[in-house]
Coordinates of C-alpha atoms in Angstrom, one line a residue:
Chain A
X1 CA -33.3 -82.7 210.9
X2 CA -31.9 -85.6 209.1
X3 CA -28.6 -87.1 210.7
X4 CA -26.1 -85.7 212.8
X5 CA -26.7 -82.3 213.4
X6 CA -23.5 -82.0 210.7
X7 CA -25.4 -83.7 208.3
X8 CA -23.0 -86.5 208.1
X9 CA -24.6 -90.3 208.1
X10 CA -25.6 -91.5 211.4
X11 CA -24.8 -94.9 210.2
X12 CA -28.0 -96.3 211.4
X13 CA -31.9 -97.0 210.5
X14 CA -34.4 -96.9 212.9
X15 CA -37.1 -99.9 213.0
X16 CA -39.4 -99.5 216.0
X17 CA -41.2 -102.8 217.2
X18 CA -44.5 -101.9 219.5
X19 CA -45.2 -105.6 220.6
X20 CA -44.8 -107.9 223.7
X21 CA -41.1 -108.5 223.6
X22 CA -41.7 -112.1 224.4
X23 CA -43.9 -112.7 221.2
X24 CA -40.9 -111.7 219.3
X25 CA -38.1 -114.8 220.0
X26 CA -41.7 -116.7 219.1
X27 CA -42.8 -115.4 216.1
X28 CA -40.2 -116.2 213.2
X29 CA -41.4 -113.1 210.6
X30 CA -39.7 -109.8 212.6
X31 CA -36.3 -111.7 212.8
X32 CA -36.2 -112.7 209.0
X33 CA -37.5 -109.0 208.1
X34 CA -35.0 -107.6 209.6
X35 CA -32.1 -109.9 208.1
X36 CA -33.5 -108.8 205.0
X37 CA -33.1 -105.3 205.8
X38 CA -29.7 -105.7 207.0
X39 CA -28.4 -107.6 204.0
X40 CA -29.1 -104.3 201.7
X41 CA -27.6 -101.8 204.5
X42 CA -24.9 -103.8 205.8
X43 CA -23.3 -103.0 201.9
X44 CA -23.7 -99.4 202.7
X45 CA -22.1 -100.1 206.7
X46 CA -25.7 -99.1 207.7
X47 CA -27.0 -100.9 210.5
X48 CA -30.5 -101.3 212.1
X49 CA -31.4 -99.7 215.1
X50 CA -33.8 -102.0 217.0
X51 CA -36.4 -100.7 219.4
X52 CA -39.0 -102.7 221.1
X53 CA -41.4 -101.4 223.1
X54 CA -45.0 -102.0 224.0
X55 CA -47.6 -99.2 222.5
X56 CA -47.6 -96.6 220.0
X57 CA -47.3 -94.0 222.2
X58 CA -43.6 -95.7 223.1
X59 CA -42.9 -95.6 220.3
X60 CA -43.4 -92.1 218.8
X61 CA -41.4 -91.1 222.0
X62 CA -38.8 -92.7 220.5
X63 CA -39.1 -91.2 217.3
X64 CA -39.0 -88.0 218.7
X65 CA -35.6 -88.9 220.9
X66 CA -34.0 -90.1 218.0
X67 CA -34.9 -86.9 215.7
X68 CA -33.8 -84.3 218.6
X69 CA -30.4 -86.4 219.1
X70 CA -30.2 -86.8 215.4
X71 CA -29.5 -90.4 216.2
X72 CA -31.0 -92.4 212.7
X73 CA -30.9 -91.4 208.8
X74 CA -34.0 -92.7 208.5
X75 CA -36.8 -95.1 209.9
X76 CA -39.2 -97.8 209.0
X77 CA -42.2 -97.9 210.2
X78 CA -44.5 -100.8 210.6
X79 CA -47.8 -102.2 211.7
X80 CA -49.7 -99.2 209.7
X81 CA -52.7 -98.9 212.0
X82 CA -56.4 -97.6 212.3
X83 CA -56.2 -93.8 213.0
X84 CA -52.1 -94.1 212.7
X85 CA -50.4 -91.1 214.1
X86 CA -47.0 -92.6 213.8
X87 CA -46.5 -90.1 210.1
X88 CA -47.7 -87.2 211.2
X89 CA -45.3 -87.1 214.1
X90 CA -42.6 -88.0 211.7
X91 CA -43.3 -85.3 209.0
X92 CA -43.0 -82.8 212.2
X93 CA -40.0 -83.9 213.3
X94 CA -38.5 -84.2 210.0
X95 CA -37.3 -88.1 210.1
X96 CA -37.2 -89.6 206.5
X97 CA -39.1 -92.4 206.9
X98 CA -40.4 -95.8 204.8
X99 CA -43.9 -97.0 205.4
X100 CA -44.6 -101.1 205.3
X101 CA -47.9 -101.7 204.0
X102 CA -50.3 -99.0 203.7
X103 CA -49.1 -95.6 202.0
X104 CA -49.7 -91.8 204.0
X105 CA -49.5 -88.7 201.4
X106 CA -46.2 -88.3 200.3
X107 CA -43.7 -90.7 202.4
X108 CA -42.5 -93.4 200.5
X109 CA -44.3 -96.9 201.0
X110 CA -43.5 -100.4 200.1
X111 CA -47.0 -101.8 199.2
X112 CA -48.8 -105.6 200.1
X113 CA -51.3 -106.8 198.6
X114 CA -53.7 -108.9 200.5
X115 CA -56.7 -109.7 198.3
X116 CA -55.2 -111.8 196.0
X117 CA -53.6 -114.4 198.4
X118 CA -56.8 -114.4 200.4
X119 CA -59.3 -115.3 197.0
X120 CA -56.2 -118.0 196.9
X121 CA -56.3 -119.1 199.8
X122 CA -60.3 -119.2 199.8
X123 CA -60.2 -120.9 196.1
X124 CA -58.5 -123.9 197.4
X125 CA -61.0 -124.0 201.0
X126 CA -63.9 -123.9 198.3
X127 CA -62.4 -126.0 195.6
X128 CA -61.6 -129.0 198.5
X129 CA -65.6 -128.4 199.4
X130 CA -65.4 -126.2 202.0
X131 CA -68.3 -124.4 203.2
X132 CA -67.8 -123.8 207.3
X133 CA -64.7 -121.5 207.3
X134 CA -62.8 -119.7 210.0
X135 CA -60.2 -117.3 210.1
X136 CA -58.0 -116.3 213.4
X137 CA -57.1 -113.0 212.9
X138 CA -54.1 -110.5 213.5
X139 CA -55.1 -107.7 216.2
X140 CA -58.1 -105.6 214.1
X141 CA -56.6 -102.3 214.8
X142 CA -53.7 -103.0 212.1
X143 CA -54.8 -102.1 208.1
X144 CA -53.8 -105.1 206.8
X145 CA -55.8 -107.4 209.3
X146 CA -58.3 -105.2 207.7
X147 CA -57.2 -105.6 204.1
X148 CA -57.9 -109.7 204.8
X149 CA -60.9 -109.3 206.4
X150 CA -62.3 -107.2 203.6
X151 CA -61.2 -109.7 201.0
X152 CA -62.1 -112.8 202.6
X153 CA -65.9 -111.4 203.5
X154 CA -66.4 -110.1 199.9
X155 CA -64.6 -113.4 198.4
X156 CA -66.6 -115.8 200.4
X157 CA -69.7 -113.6 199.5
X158 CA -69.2 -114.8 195.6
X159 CA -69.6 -118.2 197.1
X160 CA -72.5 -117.2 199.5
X161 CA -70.2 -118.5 202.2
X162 CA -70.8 -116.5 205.7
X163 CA -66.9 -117.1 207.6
X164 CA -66.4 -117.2 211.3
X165 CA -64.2 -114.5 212.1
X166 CA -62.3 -114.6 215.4
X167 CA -59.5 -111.8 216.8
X168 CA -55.9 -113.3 217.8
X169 CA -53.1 -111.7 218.4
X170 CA -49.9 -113.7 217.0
X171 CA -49.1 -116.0 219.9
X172 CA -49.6 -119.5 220.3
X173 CA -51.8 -118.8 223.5
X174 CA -54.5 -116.9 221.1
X175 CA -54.3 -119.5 218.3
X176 CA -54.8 -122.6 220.8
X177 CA -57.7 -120.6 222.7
X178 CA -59.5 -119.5 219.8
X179 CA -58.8 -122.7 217.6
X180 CA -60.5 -125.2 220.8
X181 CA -63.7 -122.4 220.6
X182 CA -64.1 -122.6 217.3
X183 CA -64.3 -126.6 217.2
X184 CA -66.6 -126.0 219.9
X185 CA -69.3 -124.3 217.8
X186 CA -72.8 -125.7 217.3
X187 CA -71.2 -125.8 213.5
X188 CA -67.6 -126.2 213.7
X189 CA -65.6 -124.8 210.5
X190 CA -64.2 -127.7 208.7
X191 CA -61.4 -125.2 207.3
X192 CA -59.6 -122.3 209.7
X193 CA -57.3 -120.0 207.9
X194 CA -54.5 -118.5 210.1
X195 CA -52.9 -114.9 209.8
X196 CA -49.5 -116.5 211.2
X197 CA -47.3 -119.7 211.6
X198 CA -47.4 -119.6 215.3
X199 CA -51.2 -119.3 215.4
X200 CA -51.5 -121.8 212.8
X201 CA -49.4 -124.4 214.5
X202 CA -50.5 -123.8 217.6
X203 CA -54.1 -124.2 216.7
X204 CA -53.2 -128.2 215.2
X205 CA -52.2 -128.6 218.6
X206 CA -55.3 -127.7 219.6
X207 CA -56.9 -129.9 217.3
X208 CA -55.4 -132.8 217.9
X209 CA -55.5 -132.4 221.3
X210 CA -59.3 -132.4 220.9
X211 CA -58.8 -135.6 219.0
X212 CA -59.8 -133.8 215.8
X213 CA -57.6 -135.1 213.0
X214 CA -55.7 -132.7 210.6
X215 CA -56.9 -132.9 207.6
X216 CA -58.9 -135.4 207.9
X217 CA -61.4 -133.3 210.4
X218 CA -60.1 -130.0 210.1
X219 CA -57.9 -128.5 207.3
X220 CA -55.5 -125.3 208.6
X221 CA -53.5 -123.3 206.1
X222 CA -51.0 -120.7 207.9
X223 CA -49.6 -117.1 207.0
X224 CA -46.0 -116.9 206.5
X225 CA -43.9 -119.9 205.5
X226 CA -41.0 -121.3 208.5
X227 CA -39.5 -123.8 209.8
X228 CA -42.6 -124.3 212.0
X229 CA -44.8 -124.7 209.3
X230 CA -42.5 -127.3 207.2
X231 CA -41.9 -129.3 210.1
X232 CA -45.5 -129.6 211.5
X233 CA -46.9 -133.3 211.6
X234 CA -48.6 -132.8 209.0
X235 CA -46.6 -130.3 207.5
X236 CA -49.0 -126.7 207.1
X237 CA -49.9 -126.1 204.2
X238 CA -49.3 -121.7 204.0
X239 CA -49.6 -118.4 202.2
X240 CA -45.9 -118.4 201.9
X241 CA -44.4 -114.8 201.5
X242 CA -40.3 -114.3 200.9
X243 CA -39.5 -112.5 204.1
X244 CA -36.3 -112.3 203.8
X245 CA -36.4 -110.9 199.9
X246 CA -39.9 -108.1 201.7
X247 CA -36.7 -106.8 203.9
X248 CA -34.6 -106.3 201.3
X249 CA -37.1 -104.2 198.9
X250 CA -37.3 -102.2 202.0
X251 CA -33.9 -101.3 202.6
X252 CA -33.4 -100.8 199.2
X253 CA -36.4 -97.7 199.2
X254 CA -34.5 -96.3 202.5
X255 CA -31.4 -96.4 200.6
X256 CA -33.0 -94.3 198.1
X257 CA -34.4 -92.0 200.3
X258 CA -31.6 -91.2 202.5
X259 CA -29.9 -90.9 199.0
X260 CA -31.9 -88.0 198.6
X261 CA -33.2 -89.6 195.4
X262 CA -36.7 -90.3 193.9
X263 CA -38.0 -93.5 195.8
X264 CA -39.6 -95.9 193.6
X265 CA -43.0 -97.5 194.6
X266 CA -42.5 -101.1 195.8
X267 CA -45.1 -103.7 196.5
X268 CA -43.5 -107.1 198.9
X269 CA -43.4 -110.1 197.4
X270 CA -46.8 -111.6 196.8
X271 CA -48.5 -114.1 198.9
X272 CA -48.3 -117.3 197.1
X273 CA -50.1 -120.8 198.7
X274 CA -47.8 -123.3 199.3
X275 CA -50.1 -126.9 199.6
X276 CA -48.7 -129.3 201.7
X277 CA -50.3 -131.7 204.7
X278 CA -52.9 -129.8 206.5
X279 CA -55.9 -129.0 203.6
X280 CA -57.6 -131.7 202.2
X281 CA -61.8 -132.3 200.9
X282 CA -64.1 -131.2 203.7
X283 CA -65.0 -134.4 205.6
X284 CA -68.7 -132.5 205.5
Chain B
X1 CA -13.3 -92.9 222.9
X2 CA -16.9 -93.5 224.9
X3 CA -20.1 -92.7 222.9
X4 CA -20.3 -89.4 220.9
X5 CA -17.6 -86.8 220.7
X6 CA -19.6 -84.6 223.4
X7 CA -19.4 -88.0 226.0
X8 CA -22.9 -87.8 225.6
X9 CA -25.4 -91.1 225.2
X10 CA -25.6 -92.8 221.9
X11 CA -28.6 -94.3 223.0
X12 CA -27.3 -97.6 221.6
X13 CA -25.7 -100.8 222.3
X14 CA -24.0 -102.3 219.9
X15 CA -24.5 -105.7 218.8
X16 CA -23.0 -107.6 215.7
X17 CA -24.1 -111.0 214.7
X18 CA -21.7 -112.5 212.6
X19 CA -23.3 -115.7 210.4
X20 CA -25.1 -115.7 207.6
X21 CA -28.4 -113.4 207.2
X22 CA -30.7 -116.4 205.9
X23 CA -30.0 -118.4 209.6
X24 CA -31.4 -115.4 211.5
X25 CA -35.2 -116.1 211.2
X26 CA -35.0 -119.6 211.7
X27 CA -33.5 -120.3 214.4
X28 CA -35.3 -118.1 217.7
X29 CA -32.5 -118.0 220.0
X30 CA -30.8 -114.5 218.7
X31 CA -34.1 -112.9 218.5
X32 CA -35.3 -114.0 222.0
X33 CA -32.0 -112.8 223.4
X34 CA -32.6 -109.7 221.7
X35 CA -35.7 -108.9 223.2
X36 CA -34.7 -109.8 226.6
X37 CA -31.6 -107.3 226.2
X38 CA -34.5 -104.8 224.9
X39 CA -36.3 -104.9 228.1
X40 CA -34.1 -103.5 230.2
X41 CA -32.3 -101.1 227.9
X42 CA -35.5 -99.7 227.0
X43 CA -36.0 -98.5 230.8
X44 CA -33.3 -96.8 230.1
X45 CA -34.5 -95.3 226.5
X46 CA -31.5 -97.4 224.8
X47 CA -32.0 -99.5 221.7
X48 CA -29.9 -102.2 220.1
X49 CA -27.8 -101.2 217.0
X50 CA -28.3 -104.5 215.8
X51 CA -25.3 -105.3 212.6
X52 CA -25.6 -108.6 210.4
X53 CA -22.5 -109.4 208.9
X54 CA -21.1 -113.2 207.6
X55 CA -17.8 -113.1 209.0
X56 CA -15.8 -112.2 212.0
X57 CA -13.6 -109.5 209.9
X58 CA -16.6 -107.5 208.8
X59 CA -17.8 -107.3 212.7
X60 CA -14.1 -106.0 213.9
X61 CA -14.7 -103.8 211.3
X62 CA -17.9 -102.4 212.5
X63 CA -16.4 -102.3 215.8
X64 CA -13.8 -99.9 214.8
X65 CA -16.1 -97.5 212.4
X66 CA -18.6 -97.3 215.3
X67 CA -15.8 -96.4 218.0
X68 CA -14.7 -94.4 215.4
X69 CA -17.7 -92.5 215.0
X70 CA -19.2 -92.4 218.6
X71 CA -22.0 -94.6 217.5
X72 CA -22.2 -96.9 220.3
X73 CA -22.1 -96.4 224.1
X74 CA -21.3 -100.4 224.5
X75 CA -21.2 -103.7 222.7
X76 CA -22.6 -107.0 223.5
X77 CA -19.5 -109.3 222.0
X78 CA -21.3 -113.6 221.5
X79 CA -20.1 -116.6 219.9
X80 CA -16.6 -116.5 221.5
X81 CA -14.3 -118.7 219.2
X82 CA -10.6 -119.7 219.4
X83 CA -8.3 -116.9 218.9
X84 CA -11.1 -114.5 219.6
X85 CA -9.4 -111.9 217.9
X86 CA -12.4 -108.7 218.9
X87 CA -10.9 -108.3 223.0
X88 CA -8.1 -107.2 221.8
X89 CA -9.5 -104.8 218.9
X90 CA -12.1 -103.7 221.6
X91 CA -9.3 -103.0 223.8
X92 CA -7.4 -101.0 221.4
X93 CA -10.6 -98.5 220.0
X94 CA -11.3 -97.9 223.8
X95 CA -15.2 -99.8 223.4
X96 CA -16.5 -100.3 226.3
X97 CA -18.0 -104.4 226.1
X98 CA -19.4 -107.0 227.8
X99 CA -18.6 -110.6 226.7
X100 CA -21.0 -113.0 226.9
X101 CA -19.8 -116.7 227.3
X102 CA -16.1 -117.2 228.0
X103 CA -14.0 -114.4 229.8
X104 CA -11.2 -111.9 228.4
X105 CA -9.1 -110.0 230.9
X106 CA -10.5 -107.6 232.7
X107 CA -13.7 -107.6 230.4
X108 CA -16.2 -108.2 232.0
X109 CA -17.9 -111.5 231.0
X110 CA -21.7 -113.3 231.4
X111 CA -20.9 -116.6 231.6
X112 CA -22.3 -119.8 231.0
X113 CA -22.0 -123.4 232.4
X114 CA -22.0 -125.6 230.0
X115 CA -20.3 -128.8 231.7
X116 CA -23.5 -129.4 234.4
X117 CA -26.4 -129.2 231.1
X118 CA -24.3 -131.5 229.5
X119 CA -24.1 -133.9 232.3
X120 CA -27.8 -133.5 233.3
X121 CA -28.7 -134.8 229.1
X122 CA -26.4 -138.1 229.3
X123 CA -27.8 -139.0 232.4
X124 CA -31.5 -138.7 231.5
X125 CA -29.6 -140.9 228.0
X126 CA -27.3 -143.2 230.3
X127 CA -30.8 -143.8 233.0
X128 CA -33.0 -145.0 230.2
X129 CA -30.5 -147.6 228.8
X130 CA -28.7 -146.0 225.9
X131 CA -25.5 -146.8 224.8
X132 CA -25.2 -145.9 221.7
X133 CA -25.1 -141.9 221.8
X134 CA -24.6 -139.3 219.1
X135 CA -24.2 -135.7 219.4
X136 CA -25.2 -133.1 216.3
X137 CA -22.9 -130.0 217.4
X138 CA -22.9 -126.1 216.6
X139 CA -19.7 -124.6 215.1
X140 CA -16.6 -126.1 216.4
X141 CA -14.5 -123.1 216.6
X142 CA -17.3 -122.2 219.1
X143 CA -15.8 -121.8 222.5
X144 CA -19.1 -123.0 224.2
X145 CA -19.1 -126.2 221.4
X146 CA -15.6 -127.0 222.3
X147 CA -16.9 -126.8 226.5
X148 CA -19.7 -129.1 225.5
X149 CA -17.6 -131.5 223.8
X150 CA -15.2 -131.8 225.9
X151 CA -17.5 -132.0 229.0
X152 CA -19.3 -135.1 227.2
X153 CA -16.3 -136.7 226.3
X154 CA -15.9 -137.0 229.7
X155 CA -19.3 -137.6 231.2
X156 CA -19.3 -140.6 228.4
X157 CA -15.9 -142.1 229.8
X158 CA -17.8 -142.6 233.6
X159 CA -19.7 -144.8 231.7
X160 CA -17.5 -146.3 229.5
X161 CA -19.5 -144.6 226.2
X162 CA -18.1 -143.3 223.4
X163 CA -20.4 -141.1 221.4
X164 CA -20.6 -139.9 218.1
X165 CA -19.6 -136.4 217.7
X166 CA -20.8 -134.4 214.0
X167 CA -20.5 -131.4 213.3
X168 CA -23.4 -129.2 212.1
X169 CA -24.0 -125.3 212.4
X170 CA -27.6 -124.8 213.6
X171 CA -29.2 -125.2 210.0
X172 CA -32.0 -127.3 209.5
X173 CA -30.3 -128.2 206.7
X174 CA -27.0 -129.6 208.7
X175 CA -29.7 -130.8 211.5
X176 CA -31.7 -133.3 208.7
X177 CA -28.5 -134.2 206.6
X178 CA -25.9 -135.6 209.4
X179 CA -29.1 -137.1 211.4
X180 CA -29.4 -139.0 207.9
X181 CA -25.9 -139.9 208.0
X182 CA -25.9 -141.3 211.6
X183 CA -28.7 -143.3 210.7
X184 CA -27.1 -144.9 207.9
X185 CA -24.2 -146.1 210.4
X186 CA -23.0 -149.7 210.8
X187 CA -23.9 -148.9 214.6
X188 CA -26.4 -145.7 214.6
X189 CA -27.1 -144.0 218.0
X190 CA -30.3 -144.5 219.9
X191 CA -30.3 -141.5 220.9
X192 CA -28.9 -138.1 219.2
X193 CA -28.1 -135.1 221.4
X194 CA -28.4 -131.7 219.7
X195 CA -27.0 -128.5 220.3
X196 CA -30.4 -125.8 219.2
X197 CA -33.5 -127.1 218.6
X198 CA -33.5 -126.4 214.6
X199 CA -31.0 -129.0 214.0
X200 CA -33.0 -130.9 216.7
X201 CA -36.5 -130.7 214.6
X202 CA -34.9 -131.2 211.2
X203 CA -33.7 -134.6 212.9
X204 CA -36.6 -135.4 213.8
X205 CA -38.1 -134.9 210.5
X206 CA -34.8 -136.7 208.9
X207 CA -35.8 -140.1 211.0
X208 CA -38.9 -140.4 210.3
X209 CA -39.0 -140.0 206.7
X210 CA -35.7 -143.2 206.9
X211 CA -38.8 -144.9 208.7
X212 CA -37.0 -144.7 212.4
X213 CA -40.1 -143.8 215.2
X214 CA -39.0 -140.9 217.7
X215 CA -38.8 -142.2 220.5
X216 CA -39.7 -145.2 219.6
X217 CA -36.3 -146.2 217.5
X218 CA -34.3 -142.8 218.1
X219 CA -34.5 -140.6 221.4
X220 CA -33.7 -136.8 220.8
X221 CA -32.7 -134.1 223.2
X222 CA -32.8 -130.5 221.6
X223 CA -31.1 -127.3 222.7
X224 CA -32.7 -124.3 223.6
X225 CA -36.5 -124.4 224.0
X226 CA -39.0 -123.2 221.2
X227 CA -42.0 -122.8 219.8
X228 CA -40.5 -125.8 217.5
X229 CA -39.7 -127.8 220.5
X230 CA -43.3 -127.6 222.4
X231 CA -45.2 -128.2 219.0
X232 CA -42.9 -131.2 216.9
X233 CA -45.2 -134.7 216.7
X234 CA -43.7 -135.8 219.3
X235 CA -42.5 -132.9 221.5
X236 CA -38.9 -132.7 222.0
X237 CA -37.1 -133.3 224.9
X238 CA -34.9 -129.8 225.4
X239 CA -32.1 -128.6 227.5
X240 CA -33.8 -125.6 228.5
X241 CA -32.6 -121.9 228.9
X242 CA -34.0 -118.9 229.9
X243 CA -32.9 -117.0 226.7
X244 CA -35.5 -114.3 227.7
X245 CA -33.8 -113.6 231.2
X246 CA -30.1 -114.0 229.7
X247 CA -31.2 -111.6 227.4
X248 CA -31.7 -108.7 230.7
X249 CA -29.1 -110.5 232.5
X250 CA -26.5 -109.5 229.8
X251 CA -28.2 -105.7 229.4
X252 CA -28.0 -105.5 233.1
X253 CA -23.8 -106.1 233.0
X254 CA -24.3 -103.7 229.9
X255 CA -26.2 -101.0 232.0
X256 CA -23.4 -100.9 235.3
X257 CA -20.6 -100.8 232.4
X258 CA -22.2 -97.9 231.0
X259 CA -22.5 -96.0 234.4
X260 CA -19.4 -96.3 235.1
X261 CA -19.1 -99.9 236.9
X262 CA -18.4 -101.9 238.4
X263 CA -20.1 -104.4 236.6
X264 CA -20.9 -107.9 238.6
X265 CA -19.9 -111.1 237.6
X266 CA -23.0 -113.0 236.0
X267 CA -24.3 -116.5 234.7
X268 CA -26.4 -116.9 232.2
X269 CA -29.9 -119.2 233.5
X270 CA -28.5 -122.4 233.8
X271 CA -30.1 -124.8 231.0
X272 CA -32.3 -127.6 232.4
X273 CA -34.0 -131.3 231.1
X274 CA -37.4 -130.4 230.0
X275 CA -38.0 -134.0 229.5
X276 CA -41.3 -134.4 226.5
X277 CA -42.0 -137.0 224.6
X278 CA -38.7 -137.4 222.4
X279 CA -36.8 -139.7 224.8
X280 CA -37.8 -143.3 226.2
X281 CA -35.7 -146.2 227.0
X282 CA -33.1 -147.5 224.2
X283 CA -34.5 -150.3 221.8
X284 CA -31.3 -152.1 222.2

């Protein structure tokens, strides 16, 4: 069923968010995303229909109310996870749907790919002289926490580099806790590599709290570029992705598929470092 | 007309934000109000048709297509401004709303005191010796500007101060820029009250790349607390609200309008002094 049962637009796209609704006025990427999205439908009087709820489970519930009650031309599903039943349910129900990040059969996805900005991001760790390296992680369930933790073992394998790799999950609590145990370490890294701005920024408070200098002690390069990021002291230097322009690519497959049409294959906007404050030579 | 043709659930409350796309993942506020407005609908399975447009014309508009089409079983109408022009249309299409910030009629409203957060921000100023006091403002056709303003104006005359009153409109952009400019003053301020904390942070960057210590040679009081707030070099100094809580508050007035009323009269979380490390004594 796609629609109103009379086939007529529903006027809406459906974006599902399965996180702790207090993490979201925190993190900056979600909001920005979705701006994105609604620059592209807000030219076709679309809007987005925002859901946020706090499992998976929640979540295809909702994709199943919104199919019966015909109440979204389409959805965007994000987050691809381990063992993700989230496409399955949708081909069943029959709700066109766009997949962010890793592709399932035949739905349409719009593409990221991770191993290049991680061998960048490593490059300049190794290239300043780094050798005791740390990443705080997304939660491990999600693919492309995966994708980085594949590429960043197998990049810092070329430079027998072994990395400490530690499991956050977004907030500032995680990226605090797990920065102060890392500097803790018989070896401490001398680099740490964040998978967002909130983690990243939270974790120089953590370091300077410690009285460990950024860079001079510890260098910290972020995910995702923001506000936070450009107005750290000292300003963080990121993997800076358009957010804004990743929303837009997406609308812009939806609009095809609710066209009816062939939906082109998209990648996002590529991860590119942006070098500011936070990385300098490893004090080692 | 109330919902879909049938006078069943939509499933959604509407909710058009009317500035400019590129604003929305910067500045946390909309988003944490979002998910607090989440939490409670979702008890109720109800999402947020969320709608981005830049101007107050395109959301009337949106507010007549979705009463036209049944999309919507309510609307969350913010940023009152003079010659709110959207009672009236709401009125006329029959869409059941909830106003949040200044009243309408018979509307119902979620209000918000402005006057005793304003007062509560010039003492904390007027206590540690400033004289000299600046304020960076949202919007002026803003209703909740125009309160602020005017309940400065007259906390300043008690004390026989007259500030400094710039417009900005949340940017980080307008934040660092008129900071700058107040700096370059025959008189500048010693202390600079913002109205969000982007503005507030950009400011804060703004001084200290003119050389001008925070607090040291400029005090600043943000509005809204943030992630940006609780992590600047030095923290800032905030007016705090509970955007969370206003969030449910206002999907709680949403929820009685929905069944059927009556809905109670609410106030948003009054904002308090969160006093960090961005104010101190005036160097005059």
């Amino acid at each position: 069923m796609t629609g109103t049962p009379g086939g007529a637009s529903t006027g809406a796209v459906g974006l599902v968010l399965a996180r702790p609704t207090r993490l979201l006025g925190v993190e900056p990427f979600f909001m920005e995303f979705i701006a994105g999205i609604e620059e592209r439908l807000a030219e076709r009087d679309l809007s987005v229909l925002l859901h946020v709820v706090s499992a998976q489970d929640a979540e295809i519930a909702a994709y199943r109310r919104w199919a019966a009650r015909g109440l979204v031309d389409a959805v965007v599903v994000v987050n691809r996870t381990e063992d993700d039943r989230r496409p399955a349910v949708l081909r069943e129900v029959g709700l066109p749907a766009v997949l962010v990040g890793e592709p399932d059969g035949d739905l349409p996805a719009v593409r990221t790919d991770d191993t290049a900005p991680i061998r960048a991001a490593l490059e300049h760790l190794v290239a300043a002289g780094h050798r005791a390296i740390a990443r705080v992680t997304g939660p491990a369930g999600l693919l492309h926490t995966q994708a980085r933790t594949t590429a960043l073992l197998a990049a810092c394998a070329e430079h027998g580099v072994v990395p400490a790799i530690v499991e956050g999950d977004y907030s500032e609590e995680s990226g605090a806790k797990l920065t102060a145990a890392l500097l803790e370490l018989d070896e401490p890294p001398t680099a740490v590599l964040y998978d967002n701005d909130v983690m990243a920024v939270a974790g120089l408070g953590a370091a300077k709290e410690r009285g460990v200098e950024v860079p001079g002690g510890l260098s910290i390069i972020a995910w995702d570029d923001s506000t936070l990021c450009r107005l750290a002291t000292p300003a963080l230097t990121t993997m800076s992705v358009d957010v804004h322009r990743f929303g837009e690519l997406v609308a812009e497959s939806v609009l095809e598929l609710i066209a009816g049409g062939p939906v082109a294959d998209r990648w996002s906007p590529a991860a590119v470092l942006v070098a500011r404050e936070s990385t300098k030579a490893s004090p080692a």
